[in-house]
Amino acid sequence: MIETRNLVHRYDGEAAVDGISLTIADGEWVVLSGANGSGKTTLGRHFNALLEPDEGEVLVDGEPAAANPVATRTAVGMVFQTPRDQFVAATVGADVAFGPENLGLDRDEIDRRVTESLAAVNMAGREDDRLDSLSGGEQARVAIAGALAMEPTHLVLDEPFAGLDWPARQSVLDHLADLHADGTGIVLVTHDVRDVLSRADRVVGLRDGSVVVDADPESARERLADIDVRVPEC
Ligand code: ADP
């Protein structure tokens, strides 16, 4: 479970997250939306202890997130907007193995996780491929596999569709749906909710660092337009 209590984050004295209290249950698929600059990325980074609260707190499984970043990042996997920025190795297999290696797991367990994580995103057997030879959609899926190899309870994805064409976007979304069906919680940070709403359990909308929408996707649909989020017509 991820929980924020009156979370405030400021940049140069300006609140980007302005007193947010939110609880995200295990297994829940939450779409976190809002216009550019509404605070989505800042909030998402707190879930993974990449930032520390200026006020309030963030708890992951009941423990303060920033006090134990390794436990936090094991429970909450993060996939960034530009997969290239999170790659640490030259090949697919070495990159996906990096997180489990840092947990000090033995080789058999690392290999099992790499194999299973790549299979989960339809990249089985691609261990030796060079990351720079992959398409954008494949890179996005490898980035997800890298997060999955930590066997997190939640996956936070920040604008994972940026730069993807429609088929690649659908492929990533289908894989997220499979992960959700298997019990992984998904927090999908996006300003573009076109084909995403129908898959989610819940939509949280931000404006100026505050939660102004927190509803099931059907009820949220109309209210998102009020906060300048592009909403599907169908
Ligand atoms: P979103 O993800 O919804 O676009 P962000 O969390 O990136 O929102 O940004 C929220 C606000 O914080 C914006 O006004 C943005 O300009 C500001 N901001 C974000 N990151 C920084 C930073 N590193 N330094 C200063 N201001 C920032």
XYZ file of C-alpha atoms and ligand atoms in Angstrom:
261
model
C 0.000 0.000 0.000
C 1.156 3.522 -0.808
C -0.105 6.318 1.377
C 0.566 10.044 1.453
C -0.548 12.175 4.370
C -0.763 15.921 3.829
C 2.212 15.687 1.487
C 3.770 18.996 0.488
C 6.647 19.375 -1.956
C 8.072 22.780 -2.828
C 10.523 23.926 -5.474
C 12.070 27.297 -4.613
C 9.286 27.977 -2.122
C 6.481 27.179 -4.591
C 4.313 24.160 -3.721
C 4.189 21.648 -6.603
C 2.354 19.177 -4.358
C 0.191 21.080 -1.952
C -1.109 18.884 0.857
C -2.087 15.611 -0.808
C -3.525 12.718 1.206
C -4.032 9.624 -0.897
C -4.133 5.892 -0.280
C -3.389 3.451 -3.089
C -4.266 -0.133 -2.282
C -2.292 -3.163 -3.438
C -3.485 -4.346 -6.821
C -5.288 -1.114 -7.679
C -4.858 0.463 -11.140
C -4.823 4.224 -10.657
C -4.531 6.742 -13.464
C -2.903 9.895 -12.124
C -3.762 12.716 -14.462
C -3.810 16.481 -14.775
C -2.484 19.199 -17.067
C 1.206 19.858 -17.513
C 2.652 21.314 -14.345
C -0.159 20.045 -12.093
C 2.277 18.016 -9.957
C 1.920 14.463 -11.305
C 5.613 13.713 -11.725
C 6.503 15.227 -8.379
C 3.847 13.151 -6.610
C 4.881 9.968 -8.460
C 8.500 10.472 -7.483
C 7.511 10.580 -3.826
C 5.963 7.108 -4.145
C 9.436 5.819 -4.971
C 11.370 7.911 -2.414
C 13.124 9.847 -5.156
C 12.075 13.002 -3.321
C 11.660 13.778 0.371
C 8.565 15.525 1.742
C 8.810 19.155 2.789
C 5.749 18.507 4.935
C 3.635 15.467 5.651
C 4.705 11.912 4.934
C 4.730 9.090 2.429
C 4.297 5.533 3.693
C 4.911 2.381 1.697
C 3.508 -0.704 3.380
C 3.196 1.377 6.545
C 6.838 2.499 6.676
C 8.134 6.009 5.834
C 9.277 5.731 2.206
C 12.396 7.884 2.418
C 13.697 6.184 5.593
C 14.293 2.925 3.762
C 14.703 3.611 0.056
C 15.779 0.052 -0.781
C 12.606 -1.440 0.713
C 10.543 1.303 -0.920
C 12.040 0.719 -4.363
C 11.633 -3.012 -4.009
C 7.918 -2.560 -3.290
C 7.352 0.282 -5.767
C 8.944 -0.031 -9.192
C 9.386 3.095 -11.281
C 9.370 3.421 -15.050
C 10.429 6.810 -16.365
C 9.222 8.783 -19.321
C 12.329 8.182 -21.407
C 13.425 4.546 -21.068
C 16.929 5.400 -22.287
C 17.423 7.515 -19.180
C 16.978 4.533 -16.926
C 19.085 1.997 -18.802
C 22.355 1.179 -17.083
C 23.763 -1.522 -19.372
C 24.302 -2.109 -23.085
C 22.193 -5.242 -23.494
C 18.645 -6.177 -22.535
C 19.594 -9.037 -20.187
C 22.302 -7.103 -18.343
C 19.983 -4.166 -17.867
C 17.070 -6.168 -16.465
C 19.471 -8.085 -14.187
C 20.901 -4.890 -12.690
C 18.218 -4.348 -10.028
C 18.145 -7.952 -8.753
C 21.966 -8.009 -8.725
C 21.895 -4.992 -6.441
C 19.574 -6.835 -4.092
C 22.383 -9.389 -3.718
C 20.300 -12.282 -5.020
C 22.016 -15.444 -6.223
C 22.597 -16.065 -9.940
C 19.805 -18.623 -10.393
C 17.259 -16.282 -8.845
C 18.511 -13.356 -10.944
C 18.290 -15.449 -14.120
C 14.777 -16.602 -13.230
C 13.621 -13.027 -12.681
C 15.187 -11.806 -15.923
C 13.580 -14.637 -17.887
C 10.152 -14.119 -16.325
C 10.221 -10.322 -16.556
C 11.158 -10.372 -20.229
C 8.481 -12.976 -20.938
C 5.897 -10.755 -19.212
C 6.543 -7.970 -21.737
C 6.881 -10.237 -24.771
C 10.656 -9.882 -24.966
C 11.558 -13.490 -24.080
C 14.917 -14.638 -25.391
C 16.074 -11.097 -26.249
C 18.712 -10.953 -23.471
C 21.641 -10.415 -25.839
C 20.019 -7.675 -27.929
C 21.640 -4.289 -27.652
C 19.317 -1.700 -26.135
C 20.241 0.862 -28.764
C 19.058 -1.524 -31.493
C 15.486 -1.688 -30.119
C 12.442 0.274 -31.239
C 10.876 2.805 -28.879
C 8.096 0.368 -27.976
C 10.595 -2.406 -27.238
C 12.674 -0.056 -25.098
C 9.556 0.903 -23.143
C 8.786 -2.773 -22.549
C 12.358 -3.514 -21.435
C 12.149 -0.597 -19.002
C 8.997 -2.190 -17.568
C 10.767 -5.575 -17.378
C 13.591 -3.922 -15.441
C 11.106 -2.665 -12.881
C 9.287 -6.024 -12.789
C 12.501 -7.899 -12.023
C 12.370 -6.336 -8.565
C 9.011 -8.114 -8.122
C 7.310 -4.937 -6.905
C 3.783 -4.784 -5.534
C 3.237 -1.483 -7.387
C 4.532 -0.189 -10.679
C 4.586 3.598 -11.195
C 4.901 4.636 -14.833
C 5.470 8.289 -15.680
C 4.139 9.129 -19.171
C 5.235 5.741 -20.555
C 3.615 6.394 -23.934
C 5.625 9.506 -24.787
C 7.116 9.020 -28.227
C 5.322 5.709 -28.907
C 3.156 5.164 -31.951
C -0.359 3.794 -31.491
C 0.454 0.052 -31.874
C 3.389 0.322 -29.470
C 1.174 2.190 -27.019
C -1.450 -0.547 -27.253
C 1.170 -3.212 -26.709
C 2.501 -1.534 -23.556
C -1.057 -1.033 -22.312
C -1.936 -4.681 -22.949
C 1.077 -5.790 -20.937
C 0.087 -3.499 -18.090
C -3.393 -5.035 -18.161
C -1.855 -8.521 -17.861
C 0.270 -7.411 -14.917
C -2.764 -5.866 -13.260
C -4.727 -9.097 -13.800
C -1.882 -10.929 -12.041
C -2.181 -8.614 -9.027
C 0.421 -5.895 -9.597
C -0.772 -2.420 -8.664
C -0.370 0.105 -11.470
C -0.014 3.857 -11.072
C -0.104 5.332 -14.539
C 0.911 8.979 -14.676
C -0.384 10.553 -17.868
C -1.942 13.734 -19.209
C -3.348 11.744 -22.138
C -6.032 9.329 -20.946
C -7.525 8.458 -24.354
C -7.519 4.653 -24.229
C -6.538 4.291 -20.609
C -9.653 5.130 -18.617
C -11.539 1.948 -19.410
C -8.677 -0.168 -18.060
C -8.275 1.615 -14.722
C -10.003 1.095 -11.370
C -9.692 4.701 -10.322
C -8.756 8.116 -11.654
C -7.015 10.763 -9.585
C -6.866 14.211 -11.170
C -4.541 16.974 -10.011
C -4.719 20.716 -10.432
C -2.070 23.049 -9.009
C -0.722 20.352 -6.718
C -4.074 19.330 -5.235
C -6.368 16.363 -5.838
C -9.521 17.693 -7.498
C -10.842 14.418 -8.954
C -10.810 11.020 -7.238
C -13.407 8.750 -8.765
C -14.104 5.661 -10.812
C -13.232 6.143 -14.499
C -16.828 6.655 -15.629
C -17.554 9.389 -13.086
C -14.143 10.963 -13.647
C -14.596 11.284 -17.395
C -16.541 14.565 -17.388
C -14.583 16.175 -14.622
C -11.234 15.595 -16.282
C -12.168 17.936 -19.119
C -12.505 20.686 -16.497
C -8.853 20.250 -15.576
C -7.627 20.303 -19.181
C -7.072 16.585 -19.545
C -7.696 15.176 -22.992
C -10.630 12.802 -22.615
C -11.782 10.201 -25.137
C -15.039 10.929 -26.903
C -16.333 7.372 -26.901
P 3.470 17.439 -14.115
O 4.139 16.117 -14.008
O 1.996 17.387 -13.832
O 3.762 18.141 -15.409
P 5.477 18.410 -12.269
O 5.450 17.641 -11.009
O 6.540 18.064 -13.278
O 4.048 18.369 -12.940
O 5.636 19.954 -11.950
C 4.802 20.630 -11.009
C 5.315 22.050 -10.838
O 6.613 22.042 -10.273
C 5.436 22.848 -12.135
O 5.102 24.168 -11.880
C 6.912 22.729 -12.483
O 7.347 23.831 -13.231
C 7.555 22.686 -11.116
N 8.787 21.883 -11.117
C 8.883 20.563 -11.428
N 10.142 20.128 -11.297
C 10.873 21.197 -10.890
C 12.253 21.399 -10.573
N 13.121 20.386 -10.635
N 12.628 22.635 -10.183
C 11.747 23.650 -10.095
N 10.430 23.529 -10.360
C 9.996 22.319 -10.765
